[in-house]
Amino acid sequence: MDIRIRPKKLCGSINIPPSKSMAHRMIICASLATLSCDHDTNIENIAMSDDILATIGAMRSLGLEIEKDLLEGGRYRLKVSGIDGSRNDGLADDYLTIDCGESGSTLRFIIPILSVFAKRYGLVNYRLDTRGRLLQRPLDPYFDILDREGIDYNIDGTSLYIRGMKGFSQSSYEIDGGISSQFISGLLFSLPLMDFDTDIVIKNRLESRGYVDMTLDALYKYGIEVENIDYKTFKIKGNQSYKPVKASVEGDYSQAAFFLVANALGNKVQIKGLDPGSLQLDKEIVDIIDRYDKYYCNEGGDRCIASDLAIGIDATNIPDIVPIMSLLATNYKYPSKISGVERLRIKESDRLQATSSQLRILGKDIEIIGEKEETSLLINGNLDRGNKDQSTGDDYYLVDSFKDHRIAMTLAIAATVSDKDLVIKDAHVVSKSYPNFWDDYKKLGGEVYEFDLG
């Protein structure tokens, strides 16, 4: 679906969606709790984004019973019941298919969990189906483990095949902390269910440490103990059991970031449902906006400069909010440099290229500099380059989401400060993380129309 947005300020209040990161973790913990008890486990305040549906579907494929009850405001309650072993009868020699969609969390969390199901239920052959660029993203830490365990695997197109899965036998796992914290989280979910003690040793710098904190917090809520030694070693006792608890998912700062930045750009959106004490890394957007406010002040509605220093932002731990941070930076006069962004090349799109190219279409001065770990975005803010890279039509800019939900939502906020309409290609991709985004945008007064590009 392509849409056309008219430049208009947003005003009103919204209930921000529940945290996708926490929802993934709670669904997995609740599912694993049913392996050791007969009690149901309930989770309140779930939004049915594409990624969350993938995790629910994955656990259902493994035999878990998960019911959805629609609540007020379009949110859901999940009731997770015990595993239905009969669902998997006769699959010992065939492949059990799990659709991970385009969800990196689903894929990376589920692979170690398969070893638990292989040992307990004899499910040894799996086909993990994916979409988009998901299998282009790194899986090497898991492949190293599978190689050491003698487990066969291969990638064919958009599917990962695993043959002869079994309970992991190693007592120690060395994981590169600089690739993705999701590998650490995946092991943290599964290793407490082994019948021996294990540890995870982190080599190199642990990036996105806050996501590991979120995993540890979820594990603690569900009765699992992990000893964290300065984020360098995690010691896990074996023979633990997840406990059934009633949980509720807090609001999502990564989604709130779009409207928080919108407010910094002159919109007036009241955002409900955020926890000021949240462990979510993307909460840092609040401090980043405050930093800009300290550099620049408002007098009579105009920006005035409080400092001539450039702003530097390290995005190593907050890659998901780089596109919307970049838009924020383009609307201030002095330069900004956003570092720690190399991993954005392997997201749903090459998010570095997508962000810079689409903001240039809107006349913003933004470029990618450096290579590998030195890669950064350099933004000269509040300057119309006067030679926009592309413009289609006399009265609108044609921009592309690159089928990336965060690019689409960034462009929607950019429309509120645009001098012309924006036409966004593949705007429907917001369903990956924020299925009601366009409804909320319209509720706030945004003018959005379907558009036929022919």
XYZ file of C-alpha atoms in Angstrom, residues 239-404:
166
model
C 17.298 -28.249 36.441
C 15.407 -25.011 36.971
C 11.716 -24.577 36.150
C 9.850 -21.564 34.860
C 6.989 -20.559 37.165
C 3.562 -19.465 35.877
C 2.876 -15.808 36.672
C 0.425 -13.163 35.549
C 2.268 -10.453 33.644
C 1.515 -7.271 31.726
C 3.614 -5.686 28.988
C 4.648 -2.051 29.428
C 4.556 0.636 26.724
C 7.156 0.619 23.945
C 9.746 3.421 23.934
C 10.952 2.508 20.436
C 7.468 3.311 19.096
C 7.008 6.298 21.406
C 10.241 7.731 19.967
C 8.425 8.728 16.781
C 5.902 10.867 18.635
C 8.435 12.176 21.157
C 10.482 13.497 18.243
C 7.288 14.784 16.634
C 6.750 16.897 19.751
C 10.312 18.213 19.531
C 9.475 19.307 15.971
C 6.456 21.334 17.054
C 3.661 18.761 17.245
C 1.583 18.338 20.402
C 1.047 14.661 21.190
C 0.287 13.358 24.673
C 1.786 9.879 24.976
C 0.229 7.475 27.473
C 1.411 4.100 28.728
C 5.152 4.621 29.217
C 6.990 3.491 32.348
C 9.603 6.091 33.424
C 11.489 3.312 35.232
C 11.617 1.037 32.189
C 14.712 -1.001 31.342
C 14.142 -0.402 27.620
C 17.247 0.980 25.937
C 15.252 3.176 23.574
C 14.130 5.246 26.554
C 17.363 7.138 25.850
C 15.459 9.106 23.201
C 14.081 11.227 26.067
C 17.603 12.228 27.144
C 18.684 12.831 23.547
C 15.803 15.231 22.970
C 16.714 16.987 26.236
C 20.285 17.378 24.975
C 19.056 19.129 21.869
C 16.808 21.342 23.963
C 19.835 22.423 26.009
C 21.660 23.388 22.844
C 18.753 25.239 21.324
C 15.993 27.290 22.909
C 12.739 28.786 21.713
C 12.112 32.528 21.685
C 8.987 33.830 20.061
C 8.502 30.558 18.251
C 11.906 30.746 16.530
C 14.949 28.624 17.214
C 17.854 30.424 18.846
C 21.293 28.950 19.320
C 22.464 28.327 22.871
C 25.733 26.681 21.805
C 27.753 26.269 18.638
C 29.004 22.803 19.523
C 28.125 19.794 17.392
C 26.153 17.019 19.071
C 27.566 13.486 19.138
C 25.363 10.441 19.741
C 26.578 6.860 20.197
C 23.834 4.616 18.798
C 25.574 1.307 19.537
C 22.861 0.289 22.000
C 19.927 2.068 20.336
C 20.058 1.178 16.619
C 16.276 1.005 16.210
C 15.797 4.731 16.830
C 18.577 5.954 14.518
C 16.185 6.877 11.655
C 13.958 9.057 13.845
C 17.002 10.527 15.656
C 18.391 11.479 12.257
C 15.192 13.338 11.417
C 15.431 15.155 14.748
C 19.018 16.181 14.009
C 18.174 17.549 10.561
C 15.883 20.134 12.128
C 18.572 21.810 14.232
C 21.084 24.258 12.822
C 24.427 22.837 13.878
C 25.931 19.460 12.946
C 25.250 16.123 14.587
C 27.262 12.930 14.326
C 25.608 9.587 15.064
C 28.164 6.800 15.525
C 27.865 3.079 16.248
C 25.550 2.522 13.294
C 27.248 -0.161 11.196
C 24.751 -2.861 12.275
C 21.957 -0.888 10.625
C 23.098 -2.250 7.267
C 21.692 -5.679 8.186
C 18.256 -4.716 9.487
C 14.991 -5.104 7.523
C 16.658 -2.836 4.981
C 20.091 -1.295 4.707
C 18.753 1.169 7.228
C 21.764 3.466 6.926
C 21.305 3.908 3.197
C 17.523 4.105 3.514
C 17.640 6.812 6.188
C 20.198 8.987 4.450
C 18.774 8.655 0.934
C 15.182 9.414 1.917
C 16.033 12.407 4.097
C 18.133 13.776 1.231
C 15.056 13.588 -0.975
C 13.453 15.971 1.517
C 16.385 18.345 1.172
C 18.286 17.340 4.291
C 22.086 17.375 4.454
C 23.006 13.901 5.693
C 25.773 11.535 4.638
C 27.362 8.239 5.634
C 31.023 8.554 6.579
C 33.668 6.039 7.647
C 33.785 2.276 7.284
C 32.983 -0.768 9.407
C 32.979 0.056 13.132
C 33.878 3.675 12.331
C 30.738 4.167 10.228
C 28.733 7.234 11.251
C 25.976 9.507 10.030
C 26.993 13.148 9.665
C 24.066 15.547 9.657
C 24.217 19.270 8.967
C 20.902 20.306 10.378
C 18.243 22.801 9.357
C 19.724 23.368 5.918
C 17.844 22.929 2.652
C 20.453 21.650 0.231
C 18.560 23.241 -2.636
C 19.280 20.278 -4.894
C 17.033 17.516 -3.630
C 18.104 14.087 -4.842
C 14.691 13.186 -6.258
C 11.243 14.733 -6.454
C 8.273 13.345 -8.327
C 5.364 15.596 -9.094
C 5.044 19.318 -8.575
C 3.258 18.985 -5.259
C 4.761 15.961 -3.486
C 7.980 14.145 -2.663
C 8.150 10.462 -3.567
C 9.898 8.501 -0.824
C 10.399 4.789 -0.208
C 10.055 2.802 3.018
C 12.293 0.067 1.557
C 9.724 -2.235 3.210
C 11.196 -1.207 6.573
